[in-house]
Tab-separated table of C-alpha atoms in Angstrom:
chain	number	residue	atom	x	y	z
X	14	MET	CA	-187.088	-86.985	55.050
X	15	ALA	CA	-188.919	-86.429	51.774
X	16	MET	CA	-187.502	-87.451	48.450
X	17	SER	CA	-188.934	-87.343	44.968
X	18	VAL	CA	-188.502	-90.456	42.914
X	19	GLY	CA	-189.618	-90.394	39.318
X	20	SER	CA	-191.884	-87.841	37.689
X	21	ASP	CA	-195.524	-87.318	38.468
X	22	GLY	CA	-197.008	-85.908	35.305
X	23	GLY	CA	-194.631	-86.988	32.575
X	24	ASP	CA	-193.549	-83.411	31.874
X	25	ASP	CA	-189.914	-84.074	30.930
X	26	LYS	CA	-189.191	-80.803	28.998
X	27	PRO	CA	-186.248	-78.731	30.251
X	28	MET	CA	-187.087	-75.355	31.737
X	29	SER	CA	-186.434	-72.680	29.083
X	30	ASP	CA	-187.866	-69.567	30.799
X	31	ILE	CA	-185.299	-67.024	31.919
X	32	ASN	CA	-185.680	-65.769	35.449
X	33	THR	CA	-185.746	-61.960	34.971
X	34	THR	CA	-186.331	-61.046	38.600
X	35	PRO	CA	-182.606	-60.687	39.490
X	36	LEU	CA	-182.033	-58.636	36.330
X	37	VAL	CA	-184.886	-56.272	37.190
X	38	ASP	CA	-183.610	-55.959	40.759
X	39	VAL	CA	-180.104	-55.028	39.584
X	40	MET	CA	-181.463	-52.530	37.065
X	41	LEU	CA	-183.624	-50.838	39.699
X	42	VAL	CA	-180.682	-50.555	42.072
X	43	LEU	CA	-178.513	-49.015	39.285
X	44	LEU	CA	-181.320	-46.625	38.383
X	45	ILE	CA	-181.557	-45.412	41.973
X	46	ILE	CA	-177.760	-45.037	42.216
X	47	PHE	CA	-177.611	-42.975	39.014
X	48	LEU	CA	-180.573	-40.830	40.025
X	49	ILE	CA	-178.686	-39.906	43.180
X	50	ALA	CA	-175.184	-39.654	41.654
X	51	VAL	CA	-175.870	-37.628	38.492
X	52	PRO	CA	-176.887	-34.349	40.206
X	53	VAL	CA	-173.795	-34.605	42.411
X	54	VAL	CA	-171.457	-35.033	39.425
X	55	VAL	CA	-173.074	-32.397	37.204
X	56	GLN	CA	-172.843	-29.456	39.565
X	57	THR	CA	-172.009	-26.156	37.919
X	58	VAL	CA	-171.820	-22.636	39.181
X	59	GLN	CA	-174.271	-20.347	37.437
X	60	LEU	CA	-172.208	-17.960	35.296
X	61	GLN	CA	-172.929	-15.589	32.505
X	62	LEU	CA	-170.144	-16.229	30.046
X	63	PRO	CA	-168.936	-13.346	27.882
X	64	LYS	CA	-169.983	-13.146	24.279
X	65	VAL	CA	-167.152	-13.296	21.768
X	66	ALA	CA	-166.658	-10.110	19.799
X	67	PHE	CA	-163.904	-8.868	17.560
X	68	GLU	CA	-162.862	-5.317	18.245
X	69	PRO	CA	-160.260	-3.472	16.262
X	70	THR	CA	-157.204	-2.789	18.376
X	71	THR	CA	-156.523	0.840	19.109
X	72	THR	CA	-152.789	1.103	19.250
X	73	LYS	CA	-151.283	3.813	21.403
X	74	PRO	CA	-147.588	4.601	21.150
X	75	GLU	CA	-147.004	3.757	24.819
X	76	ASN	CA	-148.425	0.222	24.488
X	77	VAL	CA	-146.021	-2.700	24.570
X	78	SER	CA	-146.154	-5.161	21.696
X	79	LEU	CA	-144.819	-8.652	22.412
X	80	SER	CA	-144.538	-11.584	20.042
X	81	ILE	CA	-144.048	-15.086	21.428
X	82	THR	CA	-143.005	-18.224	19.610
X	83	GLN	CA	-141.259	-21.476	20.383
X	84	ALA	CA	-137.608	-21.650	19.402
X	85	GLY	CA	-136.188	-24.675	17.597
X	86	ASP	CA	-134.681	-26.102	20.801
X	87	GLY	CA	-138.042	-26.076	22.615
X	88	SER	CA	-137.417	-22.888	24.572
X	89	CYS	CA	-139.599	-19.809	24.443
X	90	ALA	CA	-138.658	-16.849	22.262
X	91	VAL	CA	-140.136	-13.483	23.311
X	92	TYR	CA	-139.758	-10.417	21.103
X	93	TRP	CA	-140.269	-6.860	22.355
X	94	ASN	CA	-141.340	-5.266	19.075
X	95	LEU	CA	-138.627	-6.831	16.878
X	96	THR	CA	-135.922	-7.321	19.537
X	97	LYS	CA	-135.539	-10.763	21.105
X	98	VAL	CA	-135.372	-10.582	24.920
X	99	SER	CA	-134.790	-13.104	27.695
X	100	SER	CA	-137.179	-13.360	30.644
X	101	ASP	CA	-134.870	-11.250	32.857
X	102	GLU	CA	-134.494	-8.606	30.154
X	103	LEU	CA	-138.264	-8.630	29.656
X	104	LEU	CA	-138.884	-7.891	33.340
X	105	ASP	CA	-136.199	-5.167	33.470
X	106	ARG	CA	-137.436	-3.522	30.278
X	107	ALA	CA	-141.073	-3.672	31.392
X	108	VAL	CA	-140.336	-2.085	34.775
X	109	ALA	CA	-138.224	0.638	33.138
X	110	LYS	CA	-140.938	1.354	30.550
X	111	LEU	CA	-143.695	1.611	33.145
X	112	GLU	CA	-141.597	3.841	35.417
X	113	ALA	CA	-140.724	6.117	32.487
X	114	ASP	CA	-144.387	6.430	31.460
X	115	ILE	CA	-145.440	7.247	35.036
X	116	LYS	CA	-142.643	9.820	35.390
X	117	LYS	CA	-143.607	11.349	32.021
X	118	ALA	CA	-147.204	11.754	33.228
X	119	GLY	CA	-146.038	13.558	36.362
X	120	GLY	CA	-146.473	10.719	38.853
X	121	VAL	CA	-149.015	8.087	39.771
X	122	GLU	CA	-151.469	10.631	41.194
X	123	ASN	CA	-151.881	12.203	37.737
X	124	MET	CA	-152.737	8.912	36.034
X	125	THR	CA	-155.927	6.905	35.791
X	126	PRO	CA	-155.981	3.169	35.007
X	127	GLU	CA	-156.975	4.043	31.424
X	128	ASP	CA	-153.788	6.111	31.034
X	129	LEU	CA	-151.506	3.192	31.860
X	130	PRO	CA	-149.943	1.420	28.882
X	131	GLU	CA	-151.267	-1.956	27.804
X	132	VAL	CA	-149.441	-5.101	26.793
X	133	HIS	CA	-150.495	-6.673	23.501
X	134	ILE	CA	-149.362	-10.269	23.050
X	135	ARG	CA	-149.229	-12.017	19.717
X	136	GLY	CA	-148.616	-15.731	20.206
X	137	ASP	CA	-147.873	-18.247	17.488
X	138	ILE	CA	-150.525	-20.959	17.239
X	139	ASN	CA	-147.954	-23.692	17.962
X	140	THR	CA	-146.484	-21.984	21.027
X	141	PRO	CA	-146.961	-23.921	24.284
X	142	TYR	CA	-149.065	-22.182	26.908
X	143	ARG	CA	-146.160	-22.152	29.371
X	144	CYS	CA	-144.468	-19.560	27.140
X	145	ILE	CA	-147.576	-17.372	26.944
X	146	GLY	CA	-148.406	-17.794	30.640
X	147	GLY	CA	-144.843	-16.999	31.704
X	148	THR	CA	-144.892	-13.802	29.670
X	149	ILE	CA	-148.240	-12.754	31.139
X	150	TYR	CA	-146.914	-13.408	34.642
X	151	THR	CA	-143.740	-11.408	33.972
X	152	MET	CA	-145.650	-8.410	32.618
X	153	GLN	CA	-148.108	-8.421	35.511
X	154	ARG	CA	-145.203	-8.718	37.918
X	155	ALA	CA	-143.669	-5.630	36.305
X	156	GLY	CA	-146.888	-3.720	37.084
X	157	PHE	CA	-148.860	-3.717	33.833
X	158	PRO	CA	-152.559	-4.031	34.764
X	159	LYS	CA	-153.857	-4.720	31.242
X	160	VAL	CA	-152.565	-7.639	29.216
X	161	GLY	CA	-154.428	-8.504	26.025
X	162	PHE	CA	-154.091	-10.814	23.058
X	163	ILE	CA	-153.950	-9.969	19.392
X	164	SER	CA	-155.765	-12.509	17.257
X	165	GLU	CA	-156.668	-12.821	13.631
X	166	PRO	CA	-160.401	-13.035	12.997
X	167	GLU	CA	-161.670	-15.580	10.541
X	168	PRO	CA	-162.117	-14.284	7.001
X	169	GLY	CA	-165.548	-12.808	6.405
X	170	SER	CA	-166.377	-12.279	10.079
X	171	THR	CA	-167.842	-8.961	11.087
X	172	VAL	CA	-167.111	-6.822	14.105
X	173	GLN	CA	-169.734	-7.255	16.803
X	174	ARG	CA	-170.184	-4.734	19.585
X	175	LEU	CA	-171.440	-5.774	22.981
């Protein structure tokens, strides 16, 4: 058995060099992991997103105008023109309105999708989305194919056509 007793060259300084080999090994492993993981995490479907444009609303008399806000107790308040309606009343009124417009046109066979009335929703900025989404769902359930939003463009913005 070999054993070192004493020092050979009188070099009694403590070793002050940092061993960087383990650090480099860990960094290389992390680099390889991230090179493999990043493309997996950042997968997106190629889409062409629509350009934002402000178009003046053409209001037809048969269109439905709804205003939605949050009531003081946290519930949703939906107004058909200026009349407050509950969700059941909204569905009943919407179905009756659509049926009346179809009957007035002489039946479904005499109408094109452009002839059907639209729903225009004005939602208060502080209204929770559940109120807006519930109203959209109710109107689509009643049979309205077009539901749009009325917004206020920023001052000084111009109308852009696509």
